[in-house]
């Protein structure tokens, strides 16, 4: 290919890698040990490694596809609101573009609900712990969504890269505290918990959880679209997935060996050291809150394209993105447990 495209003022490949890692990490950090428990650990860990490799290759292939588009058709060198669907259009036509767009919108909507519920649950637990008062979980969802709404008005990933840097710092610090807390609990908890019986249905639950933990691909072309040099996207993919493996593996392995079947939707309540549990809770909650701005952005841009909203900031963007957040809140209030949604969306 000639005339290779570069975008002045775009994000670099390392920042893009942090975007990718931040998009995938979060819910998987606290739910992956549950998947390990449900599948007798060894089988679950093999499933995780296999899907980690498959999803990494899928992310790489997506990047190569987008590079073909931007270097072949000049129309994609300006702001494109639905790059993933455009790949489907150039590969298989307009019907596939609509199908890809619908699938991505449903996926991103579901992931946004999961992150909102996970963050709200953590905040609710912290308020209850520190104030010893009962505060409605439903009100936490509403307040959190209202606080996040202004940030979702930002146009595209290149406009909120600082939030991603903060999110990755909170993730790394949160993981370090979780691992330390689990290690301190090993002698106390490992001898008093058992292993649940292996059941066939648990494989499908594990599959959904692991795909969610390694997924996020619906947002990947949107992130690559904002890169200074899209050809460097392969570096971003490999860096992001290595980071993901380093984040997930210690928590998954140590969590299973320490707590076994006492883990429920999240591993955080299992940590026995109070200050570590609460500090991890704060850090991972901050990560989930900041990640919502990433996962909801492709959905918002796709809807703006559907309703022909202008690219510049205006009342149309405010109205549409507010409506999207209200829909997320409605689903979250209707199904306040993120475990079943995670298994389904995965």
Coordinates of C-alpha atoms in Angstrom, one line a residue:
X1 CA 0.0 0.0 0.0
X2 CA 1.2 3.5 -0.8
X3 CA 0.5 6.9 0.7
X4 CA 0.3 5.5 4.2
X5 CA -2.0 7.5 6.4
X6 CA -0.9 9.4 9.5
X7 CA -3.1 11.5 11.7
X8 CA -1.6 14.8 13.1
X9 CA -2.3 15.3 16.7
X10 CA -3.5 11.7 17.3
X11 CA -2.5 9.5 20.2
X12 CA 0.7 7.5 20.3
X13 CA 0.9 3.7 20.2
X14 CA 1.6 3.3 24.0
X15 CA -1.3 5.5 25.0
X16 CA -3.4 3.5 22.6
X17 CA -2.2 0.3 24.3
X18 CA -3.4 1.7 27.7
X19 CA -6.7 2.5 26.1
X20 CA -7.0 -1.1 24.9
X21 CA -5.9 -2.6 28.3
X22 CA -8.2 -0.2 30.2
X23 CA -11.1 -1.2 28.0
X24 CA -10.7 -4.9 28.8
X25 CA -9.5 -4.8 32.4
X26 CA -11.8 -3.9 35.2
X27 CA -14.7 -6.3 35.7
X28 CA -12.5 -9.2 34.8
X29 CA -10.1 -8.4 37.6
X30 CA -12.7 -9.2 40.3
X31 CA -14.8 -11.8 38.4
X32 CA -12.2 -14.0 36.8
X33 CA -11.5 -16.0 40.0
X34 CA -15.2 -17.0 40.0
X35 CA -14.8 -18.5 36.6
X36 CA -11.8 -20.4 37.8
X37 CA -13.7 -21.8 40.8
X38 CA -16.6 -22.9 38.7
X39 CA -14.4 -25.0 36.4
X40 CA -12.0 -26.6 38.8
X41 CA -9.3 -24.0 38.1
X42 CA -7.1 -26.1 35.7
X43 CA -9.7 -26.3 33.0
X44 CA -10.7 -22.7 33.7
X45 CA -7.2 -21.5 33.4
X46 CA -6.6 -23.3 30.1
X47 CA -9.9 -21.8 28.8
X48 CA -8.6 -18.3 29.8
X49 CA -5.2 -18.8 28.1
X50 CA -6.8 -20.1 24.9
X51 CA -9.3 -17.3 24.7
X52 CA -6.6 -14.7 25.6
X53 CA -4.6 -15.8 22.5
X54 CA -7.7 -16.0 20.3
X55 CA -8.9 -12.5 21.3
X56 CA -5.4 -11.1 20.9
X57 CA -5.3 -12.3 17.3
X58 CA -8.8 -11.0 16.6
X59 CA -7.7 -7.6 17.9
X60 CA -4.6 -7.7 15.6
X61 CA -6.7 -8.7 12.6
X62 CA -9.1 -5.8 13.2
X63 CA -6.2 -3.4 13.2
X64 CA -4.9 -4.8 9.9
X65 CA -8.4 -4.4 8.4
X66 CA -8.7 -0.8 9.4
X67 CA -5.2 0.0 8.0
X68 CA -6.5 -1.3 4.6
X69 CA -9.4 1.0 4.8
X70 CA -7.6 4.2 5.7
X71 CA -4.8 3.6 3.2
X72 CA -7.2 2.7 0.4
X73 CA -10.2 5.0 0.8
X74 CA -9.6 8.6 1.7
X75 CA -13.1 9.0 3.1
X76 CA -11.9 7.2 6.3
X77 CA -9.1 9.6 6.9
X78 CA -11.5 12.2 8.4
X79 CA -13.5 11.5 11.6
X80 CA -15.3 8.2 11.2
X81 CA -18.0 7.4 13.8
X82 CA -18.4 3.7 13.1
X83 CA -15.0 2.3 12.0
X84 CA -15.9 -1.3 13.0
X85 CA -19.1 -1.3 10.9
X86 CA -17.1 0.3 8.0
X87 CA -14.8 -2.7 8.0
X88 CA -17.8 -5.0 7.7
X89 CA -19.2 -2.9 4.9
X90 CA -16.0 -3.0 2.8
X91 CA -15.6 -6.7 3.5
X92 CA -19.2 -7.9 2.9
X93 CA -21.5 -5.1 2.0
X94 CA -24.2 -2.8 3.6
X95 CA -26.2 -5.6 5.3
X96 CA -23.1 -6.7 7.3
X97 CA -22.4 -3.1 8.2
X98 CA -25.8 -2.9 9.8
X99 CA -25.4 -6.3 11.5
X100 CA -22.0 -5.3 12.9
X101 CA -23.3 -2.0 14.1
X102 CA -26.2 -3.6 15.9
X103 CA -24.0 -6.2 17.5
X104 CA -21.5 -3.7 18.7
X105 CA -24.2 -1.4 20.1
X106 CA -25.8 -4.1 22.1
X107 CA -22.4 -5.3 23.4
X108 CA -21.2 -1.8 24.4
X109 CA -24.5 -1.0 26.0
X110 CA -24.3 -4.2 28.1
X111 CA -20.7 -3.6 29.1
X112 CA -21.6 -0.1 30.2
X113 CA -24.4 -1.5 32.4
X114 CA -22.0 -4.0 34.0
X115 CA -19.3 -1.3 34.8
X116 CA -22.0 1.0 36.2
X117 CA -23.4 -1.7 38.4
X118 CA -20.0 -2.9 39.6
X119 CA -18.9 0.7 40.4
X120 CA -22.2 1.4 42.2
X121 CA -22.0 -1.8 44.2
X122 CA -18.5 -1.0 45.4
X123 CA -19.5 2.6 46.3
X124 CA -22.5 1.2 48.2
X125 CA -20.4 -1.2 50.1
X126 CA -17.9 1.5 51.1
X127 CA -20.6 3.9 52.3
X128 CA -22.2 1.1 54.3
X129 CA -18.8 0.1 55.9
X130 CA -17.6 3.6 56.7
X131 CA -20.9 5.2 57.9
X132 CA -22.7 2.1 59.2
X133 CA -25.8 3.4 57.5
X134 CA -28.1 1.7 54.9
X135 CA -28.0 3.7 51.7
X136 CA -30.1 2.5 48.8
X137 CA -28.1 0.8 46.0
X138 CA -30.5 2.2 43.4
X139 CA -29.7 5.8 44.4
X140 CA -26.0 5.1 44.1
X141 CA -26.6 4.1 40.4
X142 CA -28.5 7.3 39.7
X143 CA -25.9 9.6 41.4
X144 CA -23.0 7.9 39.7
X145 CA -24.6 8.1 36.3
X146 CA -25.4 11.8 36.8
X147 CA -21.7 12.5 37.7
X148 CA -20.4 10.6 34.7
X149 CA -22.8 12.1 32.2
X150 CA -20.8 15.3 31.4
X151 CA -17.6 13.3 30.7
X152 CA -19.5 11.2 28.1
X153 CA -20.1 14.4 26.1
X154 CA -16.5 14.4 24.9
X155 CA -16.3 13.6 21.2
X156 CA -13.8 10.6 20.9
X157 CA -11.0 8.8 22.8
X158 CA -8.3 11.3 21.9
X159 CA -10.2 13.9 23.9
X160 CA -10.0 11.9 27.2
X161 CA -6.7 10.2 27.1
X162 CA -5.7 11.6 30.5
X163 CA -8.6 9.7 32.1
X164 CA -7.1 6.5 30.7
X165 CA -3.7 7.2 32.2
X166 CA -5.3 7.7 35.6
X167 CA -7.4 4.5 35.1
X168 CA -4.4 2.4 34.4
X169 CA -2.6 3.7 37.5
X170 CA -5.6 2.9 39.7
X171 CA -5.8 -0.5 38.1
X172 CA -2.1 -1.4 38.8
X173 CA -2.3 -0.1 42.4
X174 CA -5.6 -2.0 42.9
X175 CA -4.2 -5.2 41.6
X176 CA -1.1 -4.9 43.8
X177 CA -3.3 -4.5 46.9
X178 CA -5.6 -7.4 45.9
X179 CA -2.7 -9.7 45.4
X180 CA -1.2 -8.7 48.7
X181 CA -4.5 -9.1 50.5
X182 CA -5.0 -12.6 49.0
X183 CA -1.5 -13.6 49.9
X184 CA -2.0 -12.6 53.5
X185 CA -5.2 -14.6 53.6
X186 CA -3.8 -17.8 52.2
X187 CA -2.8 -19.3 55.5
X188 CA -6.0 -18.3 57.1
X189 CA -8.6 -19.2 54.4
X190 CA -7.1 -21.9 52.1
X191 CA -7.7 -24.7 54.6
X192 CA -11.3 -23.9 55.4
X193 CA -12.8 -23.7 51.9
X194 CA -13.6 -26.4 49.5
X195 CA -14.0 -26.9 45.7
X196 CA -17.5 -27.0 44.2
X197 CA -18.5 -30.0 42.1
X198 CA -17.7 -29.7 38.4
X199 CA -20.8 -29.2 36.3
X200 CA -21.2 -28.9 32.5
X201 CA -23.2 -25.6 32.7
X202 CA -20.3 -24.0 34.5
X203 CA -18.2 -24.2 31.4
X204 CA -20.6 -21.8 29.6
X205 CA -20.7 -19.4 32.5
X206 CA -16.9 -19.5 32.6
X207 CA -16.8 -18.9 28.8
X208 CA -18.9 -15.8 29.2
X209 CA -16.8 -14.4 32.0
X210 CA -13.5 -15.0 30.2
X211 CA -14.7 -13.6 26.9
X212 CA -15.9 -10.5 28.8
X213 CA -12.5 -10.3 30.6
X214 CA -10.6 -10.4 27.3
X215 CA -13.1 -8.7 25.1
X216 CA -13.8 -5.0 24.4
X217 CA -13.1 -5.3 20.6
X218 CA -16.1 -3.3 19.7
X219 CA -14.2 -0.2 20.8
X220 CA -10.8 -1.1 19.3
X221 CA -11.2 0.3 15.8
X222 CA -12.5 3.6 17.4
X223 CA -9.3 3.8 19.4
X224 CA -7.1 2.9 16.4
X225 CA -8.9 5.6 14.4
X226 CA -7.6 8.2 16.8
X227 CA -4.0 7.1 16.6
X228 CA -1.3 9.3 15.2
X229 CA 0.1 6.4 13.2
X230 CA -2.5 3.5 12.8
X231 CA 0.2 1.2 11.5
X232 CA 1.6 1.1 15.0
X233 CA -1.6 -0.5 16.3
X234 CA -0.1 -4.0 16.3
X235 CA 2.4 -2.8 19.0
X236 CA -0.5 -1.5 21.0
X237 CA -2.4 -4.8 20.8
X238 CA 0.6 -7.0 21.9
X239 CA 1.5 -4.6 24.7
X240 CA -2.1 -4.4 26.0
X241 CA -2.6 -8.1 26.0
X242 CA 0.7 -8.7 27.8
X243 CA -0.5 -6.2 30.4
X244 CA -3.8 -8.0 30.7
X245 CA -2.1 -11.4 31.3
X246 CA 0.1 -9.8 34.0
X247 CA -3.0 -8.3 35.7
X248 CA -5.3 -11.3 35.4
X249 CA -3.1 -14.3 36.1
X250 CA -1.9 -13.6 39.7
X251 CA -5.4 -12.7 40.9
X252 CA -7.0 -15.7 39.2
X253 CA -4.5 -18.2 40.5
X254 CA -4.1 -16.9 44.0
X255 CA -7.8 -16.2 44.4
X256 CA -8.7 -19.8 43.5
X257 CA -6.0 -21.3 45.7
X258 CA -7.0 -19.1 48.7
X259 CA -10.8 -18.8 48.7
X260 CA -12.0 -21.6 46.4
X261 CA -15.8 -21.8 46.5
X262 CA -16.3 -18.9 48.9
X263 CA -16.0 -16.4 46.0
X264 CA -19.2 -15.0 44.6
X265 CA -19.7 -12.3 41.9
X266 CA -16.6 -10.4 43.1
X267 CA -13.4 -11.4 44.9
X268 CA -13.1 -8.2 46.8
X269 CA -15.5 -9.1 49.7
X270 CA -13.4 -12.2 50.3
X271 CA -10.3 -10.2 51.3
X272 CA -10.0 -10.3 55.1
X273 CA -7.8 -7.3 55.8
X274 CA -10.3 -4.4 56.1
X275 CA -8.1 -1.5 54.9
X276 CA -6.8 -3.5 51.9
X277 CA -10.3 -4.5 50.9
X278 CA -11.6 -1.0 51.1
X279 CA -8.5 0.5 49.4
X280 CA -8.7 -2.0 46.5
X281 CA -12.4 -1.3 46.3
X282 CA -11.7 2.4 45.9
X283 CA -9.1 1.9 43.2
X284 CA -10.9 -0.6 41.1
X285 CA -14.1 1.5 41.4
X286 CA -12.2 4.5 40.1
X287 CA -11.0 2.3 37.2
X288 CA -14.5 1.1 36.4
X289 CA -15.9 4.7 36.5
X290 CA -13.2 6.0 34.1
X291 CA -13.6 2.9 31.8
X292 CA -17.3 3.7 31.3
X293 CA -16.2 6.8 29.3
X294 CA -14.4 4.5 26.9
X295 CA -16.9 1.7 26.4
X296 CA -19.9 4.0 25.9
X297 CA -18.2 6.3 23.4
X298 CA -18.5 4.0 20.3
X299 CA -22.1 3.4 21.1
X300 CA -22.8 7.2 21.3
X301 CA -20.9 7.9 18.1
X302 CA -22.8 5.1 16.3
X303 CA -26.1 6.6 17.4
X304 CA -25.1 10.1 16.4
X305 CA -24.3 8.8 13.0
X306 CA -27.7 7.1 12.8
X307 CA -29.5 10.3 13.7
X308 CA -27.2 12.5 11.6
X309 CA -26.0 14.6 14.5
X310 CA -23.3 17.2 13.7
X311 CA -19.7 16.4 14.5
X312 CA -19.3 19.6 16.6
X313 CA -20.6 19.9 20.1
X314 CA -24.2 20.9 20.3
X315 CA -27.6 20.2 21.8
X316 CA -28.1 17.2 19.6
X317 CA -25.1 15.5 21.2
X318 CA -26.2 16.4 24.7
X319 CA -29.8 15.1 24.1
X320 CA -28.7 11.8 22.5
X321 CA -26.0 10.9 24.9
X322 CA -28.2 11.8 27.9
X323 CA -30.8 9.5 26.5
X324 CA -28.2 6.7 26.2
X325 CA -27.2 7.1 29.8
X326 CA -30.8 7.1 30.9
X327 CA -31.3 3.8 29.1
X328 CA -28.2 2.4 30.8
X329 CA -29.6 3.5 34.2
X330 CA -33.0 1.9 33.5
X331 CA -31.5 -1.5 32.7
X332 CA -29.2 -1.2 35.7
X333 CA -32.0 -0.4 38.0
X334 CA -34.1 -3.3 36.6
X335 CA -31.3 -5.9 36.9
X336 CA -29.1 -4.7 39.8
X337 CA -26.9 -7.9 39.9
X338 CA -24.1 -7.7 37.4
X339 CA -23.2 -11.4 37.5
X340 CA -26.0 -12.6 35.2
X341 CA -25.5 -9.7 32.8
X342 CA -21.8 -10.4 32.6
X343 CA -22.4 -14.1 31.7
X344 CA -24.9 -13.1 29.0
X345 CA -22.9 -10.2 27.4
X346 CA -19.7 -12.3 27.5

